Amino acid sequence: MEPPLKLAAGVVVADRFRLERPLGQGGMGAVWQAQHVGLHIPCALKFIHAHAAASAEVRERFEREARGAAQIRSPNVVQILDHGVWEGTPYIAMELLEGEDLAARLKRQGMLDFPEVVSIVSQVARALGRAEAAGLVHRDLKPANIFLVRDDDREIAKVLDFGIAKIRSVDGTTLSSSTKTGAVLGTPFYMSPEQARGLREIDHRTDLWSLGVIAYKCLIGVLP
């Protein structure tokens, strides 16, 4: 049995982030609300559990999430503040988001009205456009990876989790991906056919397929 992470309120991570309270935990890791001790701003810290961090593939995926999201300059992508390894535990520091993810909203409401869907889909499409320009294919776009944040009188949709993103060069060749041909990563209900077949050479169109499925789910209330 791996020892638990040394996470508790008041602990200072990497001499920069003071933990305040846990926000969520899963089989792979945990997310904490924290305060940047130098900038005095709230942020969120995402950690990998020790047993997951022992996997080179998981660590690479975690680092790819940080690098990938940090390359995209967009109000519709969660802002990455820092990433590194603290006492053997990889972490990502990001902006603290207040609101709910699209999956939670759909679970509560069942479906959304047309103007709301247009706003969310348009914003996510802009994020995907920036990702494509940066040479990134998300590959796991789904309601749980779209976070809805209130900002005065409007709502901003932010794309999360570039952990299984594929990084491509301007000529379309793959620069970074741990996925072998025939391996399937992502969420089956939202995958394009070519991604579900495990094809290695997929591009931004697989994310557009996923966005179409999300739009359908939002409008109709069920998956296609």
PDB file of C-alpha atoms in Angstrom:
ATOM      1  CA  MET A   1       0.000   0.000   0.000  1.00  0.00           C
ATOM      2  CA  GLU A   2       1.369   3.405  -1.036  1.00  0.00           C
ATOM      3  CA  PRO A   3       1.596   6.048   1.713  1.00  0.00           C
ATOM      4  CA  PRO A   4      -1.012   8.830   1.389  1.00  0.00           C
ATOM      5  CA  LEU A   5      -0.083  12.250   0.113  1.00  0.00           C
ATOM      6  CA  LYS A   6       0.962  14.678   2.862  1.00  0.00           C
ATOM      7  CA  LEU A   7      -1.911  17.000   2.125  1.00  0.00           C
ATOM      8  CA  ALA A   8      -3.578  19.014   4.875  1.00  0.00           C
ATOM      9  CA  ALA A   9      -4.846  22.550   5.436  1.00  0.00           C
ATOM     10  CA  GLY A  10      -1.929  24.899   6.110  1.00  0.00           C
ATOM     11  CA  VAL A  11       0.696  22.822   4.294  1.00  0.00           C
ATOM     12  CA  VAL A  12       2.820  24.922   1.925  1.00  0.00           C
ATOM     13  CA  VAL A  13       3.566  23.194  -1.379  1.00  0.00           C
ATOM     14  CA  ALA A  14       6.774  24.061  -3.258  1.00  0.00           C
ATOM     15  CA  ASP A  15       7.241  27.162  -1.055  1.00  0.00           C
ATOM     16  CA  ARG A  16       4.477  28.881  -3.032  1.00  0.00           C
ATOM     17  CA  PHE A  17       1.032  27.413  -2.399  1.00  0.00           C
ATOM     18  CA  ARG A  18      -0.673  27.139   1.016  1.00  0.00           C
ATOM     19  CA  LEU A  19      -3.373  24.468   1.006  1.00  0.00           C
ATOM     20  CA  GLU A  20      -6.768  25.513   2.352  1.00  0.00           C
ATOM     21  CA  ARG A  21      -9.345  22.796   1.730  1.00  0.00           C
ATOM     22  CA  PRO A  22      -9.947  19.785  -0.531  1.00  0.00           C
ATOM     23  CA  LEU A  23     -12.162  20.347  -3.552  1.00  0.00           C
ATOM     24  CA  GLY A  24     -12.364  16.796  -4.840  1.00  0.00           C
ATOM     25  CA  GLN A  25     -10.673  13.413  -4.910  1.00  0.00           C
ATOM     26  CA  GLY A  26     -10.659  10.417  -7.213  1.00  0.00           C
ATOM     27  CA  GLY A  27      -8.790   7.208  -7.830  1.00  0.00           C
ATOM     28  CA  MET A  28      -5.921   8.988  -9.587  1.00  0.00           C
ATOM     29  CA  GLY A  29      -5.480  12.136  -7.535  1.00  0.00           C
ATOM     30  CA  ALA A  30      -6.897  15.064  -5.581  1.00  0.00           C
ATOM     31  CA  VAL A  31      -7.653  18.747  -6.105  1.00  0.00           C
ATOM     32  CA  TRP A  32      -7.205  21.334  -3.355  1.00  0.00           C
ATOM     33  CA  GLN A  33      -8.047  24.993  -3.018  1.00  0.00           C
ATOM     34  CA  ALA A  34      -4.899  26.921  -2.147  1.00  0.00           C
ATOM     35  CA  GLN A  35      -3.512  30.418  -1.733  1.00  0.00           C
ATOM     36  CA  HIS A  36      -0.447  31.616  -3.622  1.00  0.00           C
ATOM     37  CA  VAL A  37       1.671  32.946  -0.757  1.00  0.00           C
ATOM     38  CA  GLY A  38       3.554  35.432  -2.930  1.00  0.00           C
ATOM     39  CA  LEU A  39       0.740  36.779  -5.107  1.00  0.00           C
ATOM     40  CA  HIS A  40      -2.021  36.400  -2.479  1.00  0.00           C
ATOM     41  CA  ILE A  41      -4.457  34.951  -4.985  1.00  0.00           C
ATOM     42  CA  PRO A  42      -6.628  31.832  -4.713  1.00  0.00           C
ATOM     43  CA  CYS A  43      -5.807  28.902  -6.977  1.00  0.00           C
ATOM     44  CA  ALA A  44      -6.439  25.196  -7.364  1.00  0.00           C
ATOM     45  CA  LEU A  45      -3.762  22.497  -7.038  1.00  0.00           C
ATOM     46  CA  LYS A  46      -4.164  19.146  -8.727  1.00  0.00           C
ATOM     47  CA  PHE A  47      -2.054  16.225  -7.444  1.00  0.00           C
ATOM     48  CA  ILE A  48      -1.450  12.646  -8.553  1.00  0.00           C
ATOM     49  CA  HIS A  49      -1.749   9.942  -5.900  1.00  0.00           C
ATOM     50  CA  ALA A  50       1.472   8.067  -5.148  1.00  0.00           C
ATOM     51  CA  HIS A  51       0.327   4.794  -6.735  1.00  0.00           C
ATOM     52  CA  ALA A  52      -0.595   6.598  -9.970  1.00  0.00           C
ATOM     53  CA  ALA A  53       2.574   8.715  -9.964  1.00  0.00           C
ATOM     54  CA  ALA A  54       4.593   5.497 -10.038  1.00  0.00           C
ATOM     55  CA  SER A  55       3.419   5.001 -13.634  1.00  0.00           C
ATOM     56  CA  ALA A  56       5.654   6.750 -16.166  1.00  0.00           C
ATOM     57  CA  GLU A  57       2.705   6.952 -18.587  1.00  0.00           C
ATOM     58  CA  VAL A  58       0.476   8.674 -16.002  1.00  0.00           C
ATOM     59  CA  ARG A  59       3.220  11.155 -15.094  1.00  0.00           C
ATOM     60  CA  GLU A  60       3.797  11.930 -18.760  1.00  0.00           C
ATOM     61  CA  ARG A  61       0.063  12.439 -19.301  1.00  0.00           C
ATOM     62  CA  PHE A  62      -0.128  14.732 -16.274  1.00  0.00           C
ATOM     63  CA  GLU A  63       2.780  16.835 -17.520  1.00  0.00           C
ATOM     64  CA  ARG A  64       1.244  16.951 -20.991  1.00  0.00           C
ATOM     65  CA  GLU A  65      -1.940  18.368 -19.454  1.00  0.00           C
ATOM     66  CA  ALA A  66       0.054  21.210 -17.889  1.00  0.00           C
ATOM     67  CA  ARG A  67       2.122  21.925 -21.005  1.00  0.00           C
ATOM     68  CA  GLY A  68      -0.830  21.633 -23.350  1.00  0.00           C
ATOM     69  CA  ALA A  69      -3.188  23.950 -21.510  1.00  0.00           C
ATOM     70  CA  ALA A  70      -0.399  26.443 -20.785  1.00  0.00           C
ATOM     71  CA  GLN A  71       0.275  26.830 -24.529  1.00  0.00           C
ATOM     72  CA  ILE A  72      -3.267  27.997 -25.220  1.00  0.00           C
ATOM     73  CA  ARG A  73      -3.990  31.650 -24.566  1.00  0.00           C
ATOM     74  CA  SER A  74      -7.762  31.747 -24.328  1.00  0.00           C
ATOM     75  CA  PRO A  75     -10.369  32.830 -21.770  1.00  0.00           C
ATOM     76  CA  ASN A  76     -12.120  29.566 -22.629  1.00  0.00           C
ATOM     77  CA  VAL A  77      -9.299  27.313 -21.393  1.00  0.00           C
ATOM     78  CA  VAL A  78      -8.400  26.944 -17.719  1.00  0.00           C
ATOM     79  CA  GLN A  79      -5.282  29.024 -16.963  1.00  0.00           C
ATOM     80  CA  ILE A  80      -2.221  27.084 -15.790  1.00  0.00           C
ATOM     81  CA  LEU A  81      -0.103  28.960 -13.242  1.00  0.00           C
ATOM     82  CA  ASP A  82       2.659  26.439 -12.533  1.00  0.00           C
ATOM     83  CA  HIS A  83       3.519  22.756 -12.481  1.00  0.00           C
ATOM     84  CA  GLY A  84       6.232  20.658 -10.940  1.00  0.00           C
ATOM     85  CA  VAL A  85       7.011  17.875  -8.492  1.00  0.00           C
ATOM     86  CA  TRP A  86       6.714  18.357  -4.712  1.00  0.00           C
ATOM     87  CA  GLU A  87       8.157  15.676  -2.418  1.00  0.00           C
ATOM     88  CA  GLY A  88       7.921  13.191  -5.270  1.00  0.00           C
ATOM     89  CA  THR A  89       4.334  14.135  -6.097  1.00  0.00           C
ATOM     90  CA  PRO A  90       3.547  15.861  -9.428  1.00  0.00           C
ATOM     91  CA  TYR A  91       1.197  18.836  -9.208  1.00  0.00           C
ATOM     92  CA  ILE A  92      -0.441  21.412 -11.440  1.00  0.00           C
ATOM     93  CA  ALA A  93      -1.431  24.860 -10.139  1.00  0.00           C
ATOM     94  CA  MET A  94      -4.285  26.502 -12.023  1.00  0.00           C
ATOM     95  CA  GLU A  95      -6.821  29.261 -11.677  1.00  0.00           C
ATOM     96  CA  LEU A  96      -9.566  28.559  -9.159  1.00  0.00           C
ATOM     97  CA  LEU A  97     -12.899  28.164 -10.931  1.00  0.00           C
ATOM     98  CA  GLU A  98     -16.203  28.784  -9.197  1.00  0.00           C
ATOM     99  CA  GLY A  99     -19.290  27.312 -10.792  1.00  0.00           C
ATOM    100  CA  GLU A 100     -20.132  23.842 -12.081  1.00  0.00           C
ATOM    101  CA  ASP A 101     -19.196  21.576 -14.938  1.00  0.00           C
ATOM    102  CA  LEU A 102     -21.590  20.937 -17.800  1.00  0.00           C
ATOM    103  CA  ALA A 103     -22.135  17.340 -16.700  1.00  0.00           C
ATOM    104  CA  ALA A 104     -23.471  18.520 -13.322  1.00  0.00           C
ATOM    105  CA  ARG A 105     -25.795  21.016 -15.011  1.00  0.00           C
ATOM    106  CA  LEU A 106     -27.160  18.413 -17.405  1.00  0.00           C
ATOM    107  CA  LYS A 107     -27.710  15.995 -14.526  1.00  0.00           C
ATOM    108  CA  ARG A 108     -29.683  18.674 -12.681  1.00  0.00           C
ATOM    109  CA  GLN A 109     -31.647  20.130 -15.609  1.00  0.00           C
ATOM    110  CA  GLY A 110     -31.817  17.299 -18.132  1.00  0.00           C
ATOM    111  CA  MET A 111     -31.403  19.610 -21.125  1.00  0.00           C
ATOM    112  CA  LEU A 112     -30.597  23.257 -21.856  1.00  0.00           C
ATOM    113  CA  ASP A 113     -32.390  25.926 -23.858  1.00  0.00           C
ATOM    114  CA  PHE A 114     -31.152  26.836 -27.316  1.00  0.00           C
ATOM    115  CA  PRO A 115     -29.435  30.198 -26.537  1.00  0.00           C
ATOM    116  CA  GLU A 116     -27.519  28.610 -23.646  1.00  0.00           C
ATOM    117  CA  VAL A 117     -26.330  25.763 -25.873  1.00  0.00           C
ATOM    118  CA  VAL A 118     -25.264  28.215 -28.595  1.00  0.00           C
ATOM    119  CA  SER A 119     -23.226  30.199 -26.058  1.00  0.00           C
ATOM    120  CA  ILE A 120     -21.491  27.141 -24.583  1.00  0.00           C
ATOM    121  CA  VAL A 121     -20.777  25.458 -27.921  1.00  0.00           C
ATOM    122  CA  SER A 122     -19.476  28.721 -29.460  1.00  0.00           C
ATOM    123  CA  GLN A 123     -17.076  29.281 -26.568  1.00  0.00           C
ATOM    124  CA  VAL A 124     -15.813  25.707 -26.600  1.00  0.00           C
ATOM    125  CA  ALA A 125     -15.347  25.961 -30.374  1.00  0.00           C
ATOM    126  CA  ARG A 126     -13.168  29.041 -29.858  1.00  0.00           C
ATOM    127  CA  ALA A 127     -11.081  27.106 -27.330  1.00  0.00           C
ATOM    128  CA  LEU A 128     -10.690  24.239 -29.802  1.00  0.00           C
ATOM    129  CA  GLY A 129      -9.649  26.716 -32.485  1.00  0.00           C
ATOM    130  CA  ARG A 130      -6.893  28.021 -30.228  1.00  0.00           C
ATOM    131  CA  ALA A 131      -5.895  24.448 -29.390  1.00  0.00           C
ATOM    132  CA  GLU A 132      -5.662  23.551 -33.070  1.00  0.00           C
ATOM    133  CA  ALA A 133      -3.525  26.637 -33.705  1.00  0.00           C
ATOM    134  CA  ALA A 134      -1.205  25.445 -30.923  1.00  0.00           C
ATOM    135  CA  GLY A 135      -1.052  21.979 -32.506  1.00  0.00           C
ATOM    136  CA  LEU A 136      -3.207  20.254 -29.874  1.00  0.00           C
ATOM    137  CA  VAL A 137      -6.002  17.716 -30.201  1.00  0.00           C
ATOM    138  CA  HIS A 138      -7.887  17.337 -26.910  1.00  0.00           C
ATOM    139  CA  ARG A 139      -9.280  13.785 -27.513  1.00  0.00           C
ATOM    140  CA  ASP A 140     -11.453  13.681 -24.374  1.00  0.00           C
ATOM    141  CA  LEU A 141     -13.961  16.472 -24.809  1.00  0.00           C
ATOM    142  CA  LYS A 142     -17.112  15.742 -22.773  1.00  0.00           C
ATOM    143  CA  PRO A 143     -19.495  17.631 -20.440  1.00  0.00           C
ATOM    144  CA  ALA A 144     -17.345  16.877 -17.371  1.00  0.00           C
ATOM    145  CA  ASN A 145     -14.415  18.658 -19.052  1.00  0.00           C
ATOM    146  CA  ILE A 146     -16.361  21.866 -19.713  1.00  0.00           C
ATOM    147  CA  PHE A 147     -16.605  24.133 -16.665  1.00  0.00           C
ATOM    148  CA  LEU A 148     -19.161  26.945 -16.482  1.00  0.00           C
ATOM    149  CA  VAL A 149     -18.035  30.050 -14.578  1.00  0.00           C
ATOM    150  CA  ARG A 150     -20.121  33.092 -13.665  1.00  0.00           C
ATOM    151  CA  ASP A 151     -18.502  36.419 -14.588  1.00  0.00           C
ATOM    152  CA  ASP A 152     -20.739  39.356 -13.610  1.00  0.00           C
ATOM    153  CA  ASP A 153     -23.735  39.154 -15.951  1.00  0.00           C
ATOM    154  CA  ARG A 154     -22.371  36.465 -18.277  1.00  0.00           C
ATOM    155  CA  GLU A 155     -21.210  32.890 -18.131  1.00  0.00           C
ATOM    156  CA  ILE A 156     -17.858  31.661 -19.423  1.00  0.00           C
ATOM    157  CA  ALA A 157     -17.262  28.091 -20.584  1.00  0.00           C
ATOM    158  CA  LYS A 158     -13.745  26.803 -19.959  1.00  0.00           C
ATOM    159  CA  VAL A 159     -12.243  23.604 -21.358  1.00  0.00           C
ATOM    160  CA  LEU A 160     -10.404  21.431 -18.814  1.00  0.00           C
ATOM    161  CA  ASP A 161      -8.082  18.444 -18.820  1.00  0.00           C
ATOM    162  CA  PHE A 162      -5.658  18.198 -21.714  1.00  0.00           C
ATOM    163  CA  GLY A 163      -4.207  15.067 -20.104  1.00  0.00           C
ATOM    164  CA  ILE A 164      -4.584  12.876 -23.173  1.00  0.00           C
ATOM    165  CA  ALA A 165      -4.070  15.639 -25.724  1.00  0.00           C
ATOM    166  CA  LYS A 166      -2.087  14.828 -28.827  1.00  0.00           C
ATOM    167  CA  ILE A 167       0.537  17.423 -29.763  1.00  0.00           C
ATOM    168  CA  ARG A 168       1.066  17.935 -33.475  1.00  0.00           C
ATOM    169  CA  SER A 169       3.440  20.018 -35.582  1.00  0.00           C
ATOM    170  CA  VAL A 170       2.291  22.479 -38.229  1.00  0.00           C
ATOM    171  CA  ASP A 171       2.693  19.816 -40.935  1.00  0.00           C
ATOM    172  CA  GLY A 172       0.370  17.461 -39.051  1.00  0.00           C
ATOM    173  CA  THR A 173       2.933  14.957 -37.786  1.00  0.00           C
ATOM    174  CA  THR A 174       2.673  13.765 -34.209  1.00  0.00           C
ATOM    175  CA  LEU A 175       5.225  15.309 -31.852  1.00  0.00           C
ATOM    176  CA  SER A 176       4.038  13.898 -28.529  1.00  0.00           C
ATOM    177  CA  SER A 177       1.645  11.113 -27.741  1.00  0.00           C
ATOM    178  CA  SER A 178       1.955   8.049 -25.569  1.00  0.00           C
ATOM    179  CA  THR A 179      -0.831   6.335 -27.514  1.00  0.00           C
ATOM    180  CA  LYS A 180       0.074   3.394 -29.715  1.00  0.00           C
ATOM    181  CA  THR A 181      -1.915   2.530 -32.824  1.00  0.00           C
ATOM    182  CA  GLY A 182      -4.906   0.456 -31.742  1.00  0.00           C
ATOM    183  CA  ALA A 183      -4.960   1.902 -28.216  1.00  0.00           C
ATOM    184  CA  VAL A 184      -8.120   3.775 -27.278  1.00  0.00           C
ATOM    185  CA  LEU A 185      -8.112   6.748 -24.908  1.00  0.00           C
ATOM    186  CA  GLY A 186     -11.088   8.968 -24.180  1.00  0.00           C
ATOM    187  CA  THR A 187     -14.754   8.567 -23.307  1.00  0.00           C
ATOM    188  CA  PRO A 188     -16.571   6.163 -25.666  1.00  0.00           C
ATOM    189  CA  PHE A 189     -19.922   8.007 -25.881  1.00  0.00           C
ATOM    190  CA  TYR A 190     -18.195  11.142 -27.204  1.00  0.00           C
ATOM    191  CA  MET A 191     -15.516   9.571 -29.427  1.00  0.00           C
ATOM    192  CA  SER A 192     -15.353   9.949 -33.164  1.00  0.00           C
ATOM    193  CA  PRO A 193     -15.337   6.647 -35.118  1.00  0.00           C
ATOM    194  CA  GLU A 194     -11.677   7.042 -36.084  1.00  0.00           C
ATOM    195  CA  GLN A 195     -10.686   7.629 -32.456  1.00  0.00           C
ATOM    196  CA  ALA A 196     -12.740   4.638 -31.308  1.00  0.00           C
ATOM    197  CA  ARG A 197     -10.890   2.489 -33.861  1.00  0.00           C
ATOM    198  CA  GLY A 198      -7.608   3.528 -32.242  1.00  0.00           C
ATOM    199  CA  LEU A 199      -6.217   5.248 -35.316  1.00  0.00           C
ATOM    200  CA  ARG A 200      -3.017   7.106 -34.496  1.00  0.00           C
ATOM    201  CA  GLU A 201      -3.277   9.886 -37.065  1.00  0.00           C
ATOM    202  CA  ILE A 202      -6.361  11.768 -35.881  1.00  0.00           C
ATOM    203  CA  ASP A 203      -6.698  15.557 -35.978  1.00  0.00           C
ATOM    204  CA  HIS A 204      -8.904  18.380 -34.688  1.00  0.00           C
ATOM    205  CA  ARG A 205     -11.960  16.887 -36.413  1.00  0.00           C
ATOM    206  CA  THR A 206     -12.219  14.265 -33.668  1.00  0.00           C
ATOM    207  CA  ASP A 207     -12.802  17.111 -31.172  1.00  0.00           C
ATOM    208  CA  LEU A 208     -15.463  18.622 -33.447  1.00  0.00           C
ATOM    209  CA  TRP A 209     -17.268  15.270 -33.464  1.00  0.00           C
ATOM    210  CA  SER A 210     -17.209  15.259 -29.655  1.00  0.00           C
ATOM    211  CA  LEU A 211     -18.529  18.812 -29.555  1.00  0.00           C
ATOM    212  CA  GLY A 212     -21.390  17.805 -31.851  1.00  0.00           C
ATOM    213  CA  VAL A 213     -22.333  14.960 -29.497  1.00  0.00           C
ATOM    214  CA  ILE A 214     -22.218  17.391 -26.556  1.00  0.00           C
ATOM    215  CA  ALA A 215     -24.501  19.843 -28.383  1.00  0.00           C
ATOM    216  CA  TYR A 216     -26.971  17.023 -29.124  1.00  0.00           C
ATOM    217  CA  LYS A 217     -26.969  15.909 -25.476  1.00  0.00           C
ATOM    218  CA  CYS A 218     -27.556  19.484 -24.296  1.00  0.00           C
ATOM    219  CA  LEU A 219     -30.477  20.082 -26.689  1.00  0.00           C
ATOM    220  CA  ILE A 220     -32.199  16.677 -26.654  1.00  0.00           C
ATOM    221  CA  GLY A 221     -31.301  15.448 -23.165  1.00  0.00           C
ATOM    222  CA  VAL A 222     -30.013  12.060 -24.322  1.00  0.00           C
ATOM    223  CA  LEU A 223     -26.980  10.790 -26.200  1.00  0.00           C
ATOM    224  CA  PRO A 224     -27.356  10.204 -29.954  1.00  0.00           C
TER     225      PRO A 224
END
